[in-house]
Coordinates of N, CA and C in Angstrom, one line a residue:
M1 N -10.5 -3.5 -2.8 CA -10.7 -4.9 -2.4 C -10.0 -5.8 -3.4
P2 N -9.2 -6.8 -2.9 CA -8.6 -7.7 -3.9 C -9.5 -8.6 -4.6
T3 N -9.2 -9.0 -5.8 CA -10.0 -10.0 -6.5 C -9.8 -11.4 -5.9
D4 N -10.6 -12.3 -6.3 CA -10.5 -13.7 -5.8 C -9.2 -14.3 -6.1
S5 N -8.7 -14.0 -7.3 CA -7.3 -14.6 -7.7 C -6.2 -13.9 -6.9
E6 N -6.3 -12.6 -6.6 CA -5.3 -11.9 -5.8 C -5.3 -12.4 -4.4
L7 N -6.4 -12.9 -3.9 CA -6.5 -13.4 -2.5 C -5.8 -14.7 -2.3
K8 N -5.4 -15.4 -3.4 CA -4.8 -16.7 -3.4 C -3.3 -16.6 -3.7
V9 N -2.8 -15.4 -3.8 CA -1.4 -15.2 -4.2 C -0.6 -14.6 -3.0
L10 N 0.5 -15.3 -2.6 CA 1.3 -14.7 -1.5 C 1.9 -13.4 -2.0
P11 N 1.8 -12.3 -1.2 CA 2.4 -11.1 -1.6 C 3.9 -11.0 -1.5
K12 N 4.5 -10.2 -2.3 CA 5.9 -9.9 -2.1 C 5.9 -9.0 -0.8
S13 N 6.8 -9.4 0.1 CA 6.7 -8.7 1.4 C 8.0 -8.7 2.1
S14 N 8.2 -7.7 3.0 CA 9.4 -7.7 3.8 C 9.5 -8.8 4.9
V15 N 8.3 -9.2 5.3 CA 8.2 -10.3 6.3 C 7.7 -11.6 5.7
P16 N 7.9 -12.7 6.3 CA 7.4 -14.0 5.7 C 5.9 -14.0 5.6
A17 N 5.4 -14.7 4.6 CA 3.9 -14.8 4.4 C 3.5 -16.2 4.3
A18 N 2.3 -16.6 4.8 CA 1.8 -17.9 4.7 C 0.3 -17.9 4.6
F19 N -0.2 -19.0 4.0 CA -1.7 -19.2 3.9 C -2.0 -20.4 4.8
D20 N -3.1 -20.3 5.6 CA -3.6 -21.4 6.3 C -5.1 -21.3 6.3
R21 N -5.7 -22.3 5.6 CA -7.2 -22.3 5.4 C -7.8 -21.0 4.9
G22 N -7.1 -20.4 3.9 CA -7.6 -19.2 3.3 C -7.2 -17.9 4.0
H23 N -6.5 -18.0 5.1 CA -6.1 -16.8 5.8 C -4.6 -16.5 5.6
L24 N -4.3 -15.2 5.3 CA -2.9 -14.8 5.0 C -2.4 -14.2 6.3
Y25 N -1.2 -14.6 6.7 CA -0.6 -14.1 7.9 C 1.0 -14.2 7.8
S26 N 1.7 -13.6 8.7 CA 3.1 -13.7 8.8 C 3.4 -14.7 9.9
P27 N 3.9 -15.9 9.6 CA 4.1 -16.9 10.7 C 5.3 -16.6 11.6
T28 N 5.2 -17.0 12.8 CA 6.3 -16.9 13.7 C 7.3 -18.0 13.5
L29 N 8.4 -18.0 14.1 CA 9.4 -19.0 13.9 C 8.9 -20.4 14.3
A30 N 8.1 -20.4 15.4 CA 7.5 -21.7 15.8 C 6.5 -22.3 14.8
L31 N 5.8 -21.4 14.1 CA 4.8 -21.9 13.1 C 5.4 -22.3 11.8
T32 N 6.6 -21.9 11.5 CA 7.2 -22.3 10.2 C 7.6 -23.7 10.2
R33 N 7.7 -24.4 11.4 CA 8.0 -25.8 11.4 C 6.9 -26.6 10.7
F34 N 5.7 -26.1 10.7 CA 4.6 -26.8 10.1 C 4.7 -26.8 8.6
V35 N 5.5 -25.9 8.0 CA 5.8 -25.9 6.6 C 6.4 -27.2 6.2
L36 N 7.3 -27.7 7.0 CA 8.0 -28.9 6.7 C 7.1 -30.2 6.9
V37 N 6.1 -30.1 7.7 CA 5.2 -31.2 7.9 C 4.3 -31.4 6.7
G38 N 3.9 -30.4 6.1 CA 3.1 -30.5 4.9 C 1.6 -30.6 5.3
G39 N 0.7 -30.0 4.5 CA -0.7 -30.1 4.8 C -1.2 -29.1 5.8
Y40 N -0.4 -28.5 6.6 CA -0.9 -27.6 7.6 C -0.9 -26.2 7.0
I41 N 0.3 -25.7 6.6 CA 0.3 -24.4 5.9 C 0.5 -24.8 4.4
Y42 N -0.4 -24.4 3.6 CA -0.3 -24.9 2.2 C 0.5 -24.1 1.3
D43 N 1.0 -22.9 1.8 CA 1.8 -22.1 1.0 C 2.6 -21.2 1.9
Y44 N 3.9 -21.0 1.6 CA 4.8 -20.1 2.4 C 5.8 -19.4 1.5
R45 N 6.0 -18.2 1.9 CA 7.0 -17.4 1.2 C 7.9 -16.7 2.2
P46 N 9.2 -16.8 2.1 CA 10.1 -16.1 3.0 C 10.0 -14.6 2.8
G47 N 10.3 -13.9 3.9 CA 10.3 -12.4 3.7 C 11.6 -11.9 3.0
D48 N 11.4 -10.8 2.3 CA 12.5 -10.2 1.6 C 13.6 -9.6 2.5
L49 N 13.2 -9.2 3.7 CA 14.1 -8.5 4.6 C 14.2 -9.3 6.0
Y50 N 13.2 -10.0 6.4 CA 13.2 -10.5 7.7 C 12.8 -12.0 7.7
E51 N 13.4 -12.7 8.6 CA 13.0 -14.1 8.9 C 11.8 -14.1 9.8
P52 N 11.1 -15.2 10.1 CA 10.0 -15.3 11.0 C 10.4 -14.7 12.4
M53 N 9.4 -14.1 13.0 CA 9.7 -13.5 14.4 C 9.9 -14.6 15.4
P54 N 10.8 -14.4 16.3 CA 11.0 -15.4 17.4 C 9.8 -15.3 18.4
A55 N 9.7 -16.4 19.2 CA 8.6 -16.4 20.2 C 8.6 -15.2 21.1
T56 N 7.4 -14.9 21.5 CA 7.2 -13.8 22.5 C 7.6 -14.2 23.9
P57 N 8.5 -13.5 24.5 CA 8.9 -13.9 25.9 C 7.7 -13.7 26.9
S58 N 7.7 -14.5 27.9 CA 6.6 -14.3 28.9 C 7.0 -13.4 30.1
E59 N 8.3 -13.2 30.3 CA 8.7 -12.4 31.4 C 8.5 -10.9 31.0
P60 N 7.9 -10.1 31.9 CA 7.5 -8.7 31.5 C 8.6 -7.9 31.0
E61 N 9.8 -7.9 31.6 CA 10.9 -7.0 31.2 C 11.4 -7.5 29.8
A62 N 11.5 -8.8 29.6 CA 12.0 -9.3 28.3 C 10.9 -9.1 27.2
L63 N 9.6 -9.1 27.6 CA 8.6 -8.9 26.6 C 8.6 -7.4 26.2
A64 N 8.8 -6.5 27.1 CA 8.9 -5.1 26.8 C 10.1 -4.8 25.8
W65 N 11.2 -5.4 26.1 CA 12.4 -5.3 25.2 C 12.1 -5.9 23.8
W66 N 11.5 -7.1 23.8 CA 11.1 -7.7 22.5 C 10.2 -6.9 21.7
R67 N 9.2 -6.3 22.4 CA 8.2 -5.5 21.7 C 8.8 -4.3 21.0
R68 N 9.7 -3.6 21.8 CA 10.3 -2.4 21.3 C 11.4 -2.6 20.2
N69 N 12.1 -3.7 20.4 CA 13.3 -4.0 19.5 C 13.1 -5.0 18.4
I70 N 12.1 -5.8 18.5 CA 11.8 -6.8 17.4 C 10.5 -6.5 16.8
A71 N 9.4 -6.6 17.5 CA 8.1 -6.5 17.0 C 7.8 -5.1 16.3
A72 N 8.2 -4.1 17.0 CA 7.9 -2.7 16.5 C 8.9 -2.2 15.5
T73 N 9.8 -3.0 15.0 CA 10.7 -2.6 14.0 C 10.0 -2.1 12.7
P74 N 10.2 -0.9 12.3 CA 9.5 -0.4 11.1 C 10.0 -1.2 9.9
V75 N 9.1 -1.5 9.0 CA 9.4 -2.2 7.7 C 8.7 -1.5 6.5
P76 N 9.3 -1.7 5.3 CA 8.7 -1.0 4.2 C 7.2 -1.4 3.9
D77 N 6.9 -2.6 4.2 CA 5.5 -3.1 4.0 C 5.3 -4.2 5.0
F78 N 4.0 -4.5 5.2 CA 3.6 -5.7 6.0 C 2.7 -6.5 5.1
L79 N 3.1 -7.7 4.7 CA 2.3 -8.6 3.8 C 1.7 -7.8 2.6
G80 N 2.6 -7.0 2.1 CA 2.2 -6.2 0.9 C 1.5 -4.9 1.2
L81 N 1.1 -4.6 2.4 CA 0.4 -3.4 2.8 C 1.4 -2.3 2.9
L82 N 1.1 -1.1 2.3 CA 2.0 0.0 2.4 C 1.3 1.2 3.1
V83 N 2.0 2.0 3.8 CA 1.4 3.2 4.4 C 0.6 4.0 3.4
G84 N -0.6 4.3 3.7 CA -1.5 5.0 2.9 C -2.5 4.2 2.2
D85 N -2.3 2.8 2.2 CA -3.3 1.9 1.6 C -4.6 2.0 2.3
Q86 N -5.7 1.9 1.5 CA -7.0 1.8 2.0 C -7.4 0.4 2.0
I87 N -7.8 -0.1 3.1 CA -8.2 -1.6 3.2 C -9.5 -1.8 3.9
S88 N -10.0 -3.0 3.9 CA -11.3 -3.4 4.6 C -10.9 -4.1 5.8
V89 N -11.5 -3.7 7.0 CA -11.2 -4.3 8.2 C -12.4 -5.0 8.8
Q90 N -12.1 -6.2 9.3 CA -13.2 -7.0 9.9 C -13.3 -6.7 11.4
H91 N -14.4 -6.0 11.8 CA -14.7 -5.7 13.2 C -15.5 -6.9 13.7
V92 N -15.9 -6.8 15.0 CA -16.6 -7.9 15.6 C -17.9 -8.2 14.9
T93 N -18.7 -7.1 14.6 CA -20.0 -7.4 14.0 C -20.2 -6.8 12.6
S94 N -19.1 -6.2 12.0 CA -19.2 -5.6 10.7 C -17.9 -5.5 10.1
T95 N -17.8 -5.0 8.8 CA -16.6 -4.6 8.2 C -16.6 -3.1 7.9
G96 N -15.5 -2.5 7.8 CA -15.4 -1.1 7.5 C -14.0 -0.8 6.9
H97 N -13.9 0.5 6.4 CA -12.7 0.9 5.8 C -11.7 1.4 6.8
A98 N -10.4 1.3 6.4 CA -9.3 1.8 7.3 C -8.2 2.2 6.4
E99 N -7.3 3.0 6.9 CA -6.1 3.5 6.2 C -4.9 3.0 7.0
V100 N -3.9 2.4 6.3 CA -2.7 1.9 6.9 C -1.9 3.2 7.2
I101 N -1.5 3.3 8.5 CA -0.7 4.5 8.9 C 0.7 4.1 9.3
A102 N 1.0 2.8 9.5 CA 2.4 2.4 9.8 C 2.5 0.9 9.5
T103 N 3.7 0.5 9.2 CA 4.0 -1.0 9.0 C 5.2 -1.4 9.8
E104 N 5.0 -2.4 10.6 CA 6.0 -2.9 11.5 C 6.2 -4.4 11.3
R105 N 7.2 -4.9 11.8 CA 7.5 -6.4 11.6 C 6.4 -7.2 12.1
A106 N 5.7 -6.8 13.2 CA 4.6 -7.7 13.8 C 3.2 -7.4 13.2
G107 N 3.1 -6.3 12.4 CA 1.8 -6.0 11.8 C 1.7 -4.6 11.3
A108 N 0.5 -4.2 10.9 CA 0.3 -2.9 10.3 C -0.6 -2.2 11.3
V109 N -0.4 -0.9 11.5 CA -1.3 -0.1 12.3 C -2.3 0.6 11.3
V110 N -3.6 0.5 11.6 CA -4.6 1.1 10.8 C -5.4 2.1 11.6
R111 N -5.9 3.1 10.9 CA -6.8 4.1 11.5 C -8.2 3.9 10.8
Y112 N -9.2 3.8 11.6 CA -10.6 3.7 11.1 C -11.6 4.6 11.7
P113 N -12.6 5.0 11.0 CA -13.6 6.0 11.6 C -14.5 5.3 12.6
L114 N -14.8 6.1 13.6 CA -15.8 5.6 14.7 C -17.1 6.2 14.4
P115 N -18.2 5.4 14.8 CA -19.5 6.0 14.6 C -19.7 7.2 15.5
K116 N -20.6 8.1 15.2 CA -20.9 9.2 16.0 C -21.5 8.7 17.3
S117 N -21.1 9.4 18.4 CA -21.5 9.0 19.8 C -21.8 10.1 20.7
D118 N -22.7 10.0 21.5 CA -23.0 11.0 22.5 C -22.0 10.9 23.7
F119 N -21.2 9.8 23.7 CA -20.3 9.5 24.8 C -18.9 9.8 24.6
S120 N -18.5 10.2 23.3 CA -17.2 10.4 23.0 C -17.1 11.4 21.8
T121 N -16.0 12.2 21.8 CA -15.8 13.1 20.7 C -14.8 12.6 19.7
K122 N -14.3 11.4 20.0 CA -13.3 10.8 19.1 C -14.0 10.4 17.8
T123 N -13.3 10.7 16.7 CA -13.8 10.4 15.4 C -13.1 9.2 14.7
H124 N -11.9 8.8 15.3 CA -11.2 7.7 14.7 C -10.5 6.9 15.8
A125 N -10.2 5.7 15.5 CA -9.4 4.8 16.4 C -8.3 4.1 15.6
E126 N -7.4 3.5 16.3 CA -6.3 2.8 15.7 C -6.2 1.4 16.3
M127 N -5.7 0.5 15.4 CA -5.5 -0.9 15.9 C -4.5 -1.6 15.0
Y128 N -3.9 -2.6 15.5 CA -3.0 -3.5 14.7 C -3.8 -4.5 14.0
I129 N -3.4 -4.8 12.8 CA -3.9 -5.9 12.0 C -2.8 -6.8 11.6
R130 N -3.0 -8.1 11.6 CA -2.0 -9.0 11.4 C -2.3 -10.1 10.4
R131 N -3.6 -10.2 10.1 CA -4.1 -11.3 9.2 C -5.2 -10.8 8.2
R132 N -5.3 -11.6 7.1 CA -6.4 -11.3 6.2 C -7.2 -12.5 6.0
N133 N -8.5 -12.4 6.1 CA -9.4 -13.6 5.9 C -9.6 -13.9 4.4
G134 N -10.3 -15.0 4.1 CA -10.5 -15.4 2.7 C -11.4 -14.4 1.9
A135 N -12.1 -13.6 2.6 CA -13.0 -12.6 2.0 C -12.3 -11.3 1.7
G136 N -11.0 -11.2 2.1 CA -10.2 -10.0 1.9 C -10.2 -8.9 3.0
H137 N -10.8 -9.2 4.1 CA -10.9 -8.3 5.2 C -9.7 -8.6 6.2
W138 N -9.1 -7.5 6.6 CA -7.9 -7.6 7.6 C -8.5 -7.6 9.0
Y139 N -7.7 -8.3 9.9 CA -8.2 -8.3 11.3 C -7.0 -8.5 12.2
P140 N -7.1 -8.3 13.6 CA -6.0 -8.3 14.5 C -5.4 -9.7 14.7

């Protein structure tokens, strides 16, 4: 878990990084315009390899192309997260541990343990995380 001072530093990252009200995320091209306004995003760092992602298309065929060719592009890290990192994930009602298993331009894929259940034999699930809250927990 990052320290309080580490939570306030923009990470060196392949993708752009920004803070907004204590939350770390990678802004889209549309959101970077607020950097110029001042007061909305209070800190911004360009990505080492990528510019902000363009807007998501609304037409299904264009969206599928965008997802495969832009959003799912593998990157060395996502907001400082590397494959193999152990992180804390914010779920709906709790927090738990997860392992980063992939980093892409649009986010990181994490694997986290599931509670034992009589209804499923699955022991783990995967999800995308794209933001970190002020307490240091990552979420979709």
